[in-house]
């Protein structure tokens, strides 16, 4: 089981992706060069380890758009969710991100990341509105890696020239934290990422707005995937989904970008038709039957 200290380090990696300051590069340079985010507190040995894991030769760094993420950047995005003592004082997580052709979706690979799964990153990046990118997250030694999301999102903005809203970044960071903590509680990372993905799909497909209705969907998904959660976890997930529902996301985009997760849900033969859509159809059938009695 992973404690909150490890979760904080993971978030720090994620923050590395989100917090990188804008880089002034030309449109052509953005299109040609992959984006490399390095933790500002890596020492020489740690930096070499990370670059080796990312398959980057230090002598060839001029072929990449390189920025550094500081611990201050990490705190900017993580302080709302974790204590200062948990986030730590060193920025170590590093990220390599490359833009891919439309339709290829998000593909994440992790190295020396012990807690956040590829699917957790893919889920969160999709929430942030990131599309069609190859992302590699690495640590100089075994770390949880949560903060790397921050670096990935900021890198994506610089590469594409597209701005990710503060609301989207916050929801994505919140989602990674909630999923990580749920994975810890369930002792099952894959189940946690699938559970959050299924809830997100149903909330968006049914255009659900109220907290009560969102909680109904959470309960339905709990039964479908046989996931037992506490009332506190149920409330945290509901608040997260309220944030996500306000973003400009679609179910088709989710399935296209985080395809591996949704393909897995499909293989489980789950009834993914929206809860409220099924209710509407049932009521419609009842009204038609009643109507027929009066003709």
C-alpha positions as MATLAB code, in Angstrom:
seq = 'XXXXXXXXXXXXXXXXXXXXXXXXXXXXXXXXXXXXXXXXXXXXXXXXXXXXXXXXXXXXXXXXXXXXXXXXXXXXXXXXXXXXXXXXXXXXXXXXXXXXXXXXXXXXXXXXXXXXXXXXXXXXXXXXXXXXXXXXXXXXXXXXXXXXXXXXXXXXXXXXXXXXXXXXXXXXXXXXXXXXXXXXXXXXXXXXXXXXXXXXXXXXXXXXXXXXXXXXXXXXXXXXXXXXXXXXXXXXXXXXXXXXXXXXXXXXXXXXXXXXXXXXXXXXXXXXXXXXXXXXXXXXXXXXXXXXXXX';
ca = [
       0.000    0.000    0.000;
       1.311    3.475   -0.840;
       1.172    6.177    1.797;
       0.486    9.870    1.314;
       4.184   10.713    1.313;
       4.672    8.599   -1.809;
       1.516   10.009   -3.359;
       2.926   13.478   -2.908;
       6.115   12.600   -4.755;
       3.958   11.241   -7.559;
       1.994   14.452   -7.652;
       5.238   16.324   -7.778;
       6.098   14.485  -10.962;
       2.728   15.363  -12.352;
       3.188   18.960  -11.351;
       6.410   18.985  -13.272;
       4.318   18.550  -16.379;
       1.766   21.222  -15.464;
       3.920   23.932  -13.993;
       6.553   24.579  -16.597;
       6.598   28.188  -17.601;
       5.841   29.136  -21.214;
       8.692   28.776  -23.665;
       9.119   31.218  -26.524;
       9.612   29.060  -29.585;
       8.537   29.383  -33.163;
       5.657   27.370  -34.577;
       8.091   25.407  -36.748;
      10.306   24.593  -33.777;
       7.308   23.402  -31.806;
       6.287   21.106  -34.616;
       9.760   19.625  -35.070;
      11.079   19.193  -31.540;
       9.799   16.961  -28.748;
       9.335   18.629  -25.388;
      11.473   17.647  -22.406;
      10.632   18.697  -18.842;
      13.327   18.086  -16.228;
      13.006   18.315  -12.457;
      14.994   21.363  -11.373;
      16.483   19.583   -8.356;
      18.051   16.640  -10.191;
      21.755   16.353   -9.450;
      24.170   15.344  -12.218;
      23.881   11.615  -11.516;
      20.084   11.724  -11.247;
      19.820   13.772  -14.445;
      21.898   11.215  -16.349;
      19.699    8.393  -15.045;
      16.525   10.181  -16.114;
      17.870   11.025  -19.569;
      18.943    7.411  -20.076;
      15.449    6.225  -19.141;
      13.970    8.696  -21.618;
      16.422    7.557  -24.320;
      17.827   11.065  -24.585;
      21.550   11.702  -25.075;
      22.682   14.665  -22.994;
      24.871   15.811  -25.894;
      21.732   16.070  -28.060;
      19.610   18.232  -25.759;
      19.588   21.022  -28.354;
      17.276   18.785  -30.371;
      14.606   19.148  -27.679;
      12.606   21.983  -26.199;
      13.891   21.771  -22.617;
      12.462   23.418  -19.497;
      12.845   22.803  -15.788;
      10.069   22.359  -13.256;
      10.692   23.695   -9.778;
       9.316   22.586   -6.435;
       7.513   25.940   -6.311;
       5.712   24.984   -9.529;
       4.706   21.693   -7.936;
       3.278   23.402   -4.870;
       1.279   25.773   -7.067;
      -0.855   22.921   -8.377;
      -0.716   20.453   -5.489;
      -1.196   22.579   -2.381;
      -4.987   22.345   -2.664;
      -4.815   18.560   -2.373;
      -1.778   17.666   -0.269;
       0.085   19.017    2.759;
       3.412   20.776    2.195;
       5.194   17.996    4.054;
       3.767   15.450    1.625;
       4.699   17.358   -1.526;
       8.300   17.610   -0.384;
      11.063   20.047   -1.284;
      12.739   18.582   -4.413;
      11.449   18.523   -7.993;
      12.620   15.244   -9.557;
       9.990   13.974  -11.995;
      10.783   14.386  -15.679;
       8.643   14.060  -18.777;
       9.222   13.630  -22.504;
       6.213   14.491  -24.665;
       5.832   14.237  -28.446;
       2.848   15.297  -30.535;
       1.311   12.533  -32.640;
      -1.009   12.506  -35.649;
      -4.713   13.072  -35.125;
      -6.509    9.930  -34.066;
      -3.518    8.237  -32.417;
      -4.725    9.105  -28.918;
      -2.658    9.479  -25.762;
      -0.020    6.859  -25.060;
       1.800    7.002  -21.702;
       4.867    5.027  -20.638;
       6.256    5.182  -17.106;
       9.778    4.376  -15.909;
      10.740    4.259  -12.230;
       7.172    5.288  -11.403;
       5.842    2.981   -8.736;
       2.298    4.174   -8.102;
       0.591    6.054  -10.939;
      -0.266    3.725  -13.774;
      -0.166    4.589  -17.458;
      -3.966    4.585  -17.388;
      -4.143    7.081  -14.529;
      -2.061    9.548  -16.517;
      -4.076    8.905  -19.678;
      -7.344    9.482  -17.818;
      -6.108   12.730  -16.279;
      -4.532   14.074  -19.477;
      -7.764   13.386  -21.349;
      -9.651   15.384  -18.734;
      -7.188   18.227  -19.294;
      -8.020   18.183  -23.011;
      -4.672   16.807  -24.169;
      -4.984   14.907  -27.450;
      -2.789   12.673  -29.603;
       0.498   12.651  -27.724;
       3.188   10.206  -26.660;
       4.219   10.817  -23.050;
       7.055    9.188  -21.102;
       7.334    9.874  -17.360;
      10.570    8.994  -15.536;
      12.129    9.326  -12.107;
      15.815    9.082  -11.138;
      14.846    6.218   -8.816;
      11.566    4.665   -7.662;
       9.085    7.494   -7.031;
       5.315    7.688   -7.139;
       5.248   10.247   -9.995;
       2.006   12.169   -9.460;
       3.512   15.610  -10.005;
       4.598   14.709  -13.538;
       1.110   15.546  -14.801;
       1.849   19.227  -14.321;
       4.829   19.104  -16.640;
       2.941   17.136  -19.280;
       0.098   19.618  -19.503;
       2.349   22.657  -19.718;
       4.573   20.932  -22.253;
       1.532   20.171  -24.383;
       0.502   23.837  -24.304;
       3.933   24.964  -25.483;
       4.110   22.314  -28.195;
       0.694   22.969  -29.676;
       0.051   26.612  -28.829;
      -3.248   25.558  -27.249;
      -4.095   26.868  -23.801;
      -5.360   24.455  -21.166;
      -7.674   26.342  -18.818;
      -6.981   26.574  -15.119;
     -10.214   24.670  -14.493;
      -9.061   21.815  -16.725;
      -5.653   21.631  -15.058;
      -7.248   21.630  -11.626;
      -9.733   18.888  -12.554;
      -6.988   16.742  -14.080;
      -4.744   17.125  -11.033;
      -7.690   16.436   -8.724;
      -8.530   13.325  -10.747;
      -5.012   11.914  -10.505;
      -4.954   12.455   -6.737;
      -8.386   10.878   -6.226;
      -7.525    7.907   -8.454;
      -4.167    7.389   -6.728;
      -5.724    7.453   -3.273;
      -8.517    5.109   -4.386;
      -5.945    2.718   -5.863;
      -4.171    2.753   -2.512;
      -7.403    2.001   -0.653;
      -8.437   -0.780   -3.047;
      -4.887   -2.086   -3.460;
      -5.752   -2.298   -7.165;
      -4.577    0.458   -9.534;
      -6.263   -0.968  -12.624;
      -9.630   -1.231  -10.893;
      -9.360    2.352   -9.637;
      -8.616    3.799  -13.086;
     -11.415    1.769  -14.695;
     -13.870    2.811  -11.989;
     -13.167    6.529  -12.448;
     -13.260    6.186  -16.246;
     -16.652    4.458  -16.155;
     -18.136    7.078  -13.836;
     -16.764    9.875  -16.026;
     -18.229    8.281  -19.157;
     -21.698    7.947  -17.636;
     -21.738   11.431  -16.125;
     -20.817   12.999  -19.459;
     -23.044   10.798  -21.621;
     -26.092   11.554  -19.433;
     -25.184   15.241  -19.029;
     -25.776   14.875  -15.302;
     -25.531   18.068  -13.261;
     -26.754   17.539   -9.711;
     -24.622   16.014   -6.970;
     -27.434   13.619   -6.078;
     -27.655   12.268   -9.633;
     -23.868   11.944   -9.845;
     -23.881    9.936   -6.639;
     -26.524    7.639   -8.145;
     -24.133    6.966  -11.034;
     -21.246    6.364   -8.617;
     -23.387    3.798   -6.795;
     -24.355    2.134  -10.071;
     -20.714    1.894  -11.181;
     -19.717    0.554   -7.766;
     -22.120   -2.334   -8.275;
     -21.067   -2.960  -11.875;
     -17.354   -3.130  -11.081;
     -17.816   -4.526   -7.563;
     -15.924   -1.654   -5.965;
     -16.553   -0.852   -2.306;
     -15.930    2.770   -1.318;
     -16.490    4.831    1.813;
     -18.927    7.728    2.026;
     -15.942   10.105    2.109;
     -14.575    8.621   -1.129;
     -18.046    8.801   -2.686;
     -18.218   12.517   -1.820;
     -14.721   13.213   -3.217;
     -15.558   11.464   -6.480;
     -18.857   13.345   -6.757;
     -17.110   16.705   -6.301;
     -14.513   15.727   -8.897;
     -17.200   14.746  -11.408;
     -18.989   18.059  -10.895;
     -15.750   19.773  -11.981;
     -15.291   17.472  -14.973;
     -18.898   17.901  -16.102;
     -18.315   21.645  -16.457;
     -15.453   21.111  -18.927;
     -15.847   20.913  -22.691;
     -15.390   17.132  -22.950;
     -17.236   14.455  -24.884;
     -17.507   10.705  -24.422;
     -16.203   10.110  -27.948;
     -13.080   12.160  -27.163;
     -12.509   10.187  -23.969;
     -12.750    6.880  -25.793;
     -10.520    8.052  -28.633;
      -7.751    9.466  -26.410;
      -7.744    6.942  -23.540;
      -8.706    4.043  -25.765;
      -6.947    1.289  -23.818;
      -8.993    1.996  -20.697;
     -12.337    2.143  -22.462;
     -11.534   -0.911  -24.583;
     -10.928   -2.797  -21.341;
     -14.280   -1.649  -19.959;
     -15.927   -2.796  -23.166;
     -14.271   -6.217  -22.872;
     -15.859   -6.568  -19.435;
     -19.246   -6.586  -21.157;
     -20.521   -3.827  -18.881;
     -23.812   -2.152  -19.597;
     -22.409    1.269  -20.426;
     -25.700    2.773  -21.521;
     -26.285    5.799  -19.306;
     -28.306    5.274  -16.129;
     -30.598    8.197  -16.835;
     -30.868    7.377  -20.510;
     -32.157    3.928  -19.557;
     -34.586    5.540  -17.114;
     -35.902    7.864  -19.832;
     -36.424    4.940  -22.190;
     -38.223    2.942  -19.516;
     -40.531    5.845  -18.684;
     -41.186    6.436  -22.368;
     -42.265    2.821  -22.783;
     -44.572    3.096  -19.784;
     -46.186    6.279  -21.094;
     -46.710    4.685  -24.502;
     -48.342    1.645  -22.883;
     -50.625    3.836  -20.775;
     -51.453    5.948  -23.761;
     -52.561    2.854  -25.633;
     -55.164    2.113  -22.980;
     -57.088    5.215  -23.903;
     -57.395    4.584  -27.670;
];
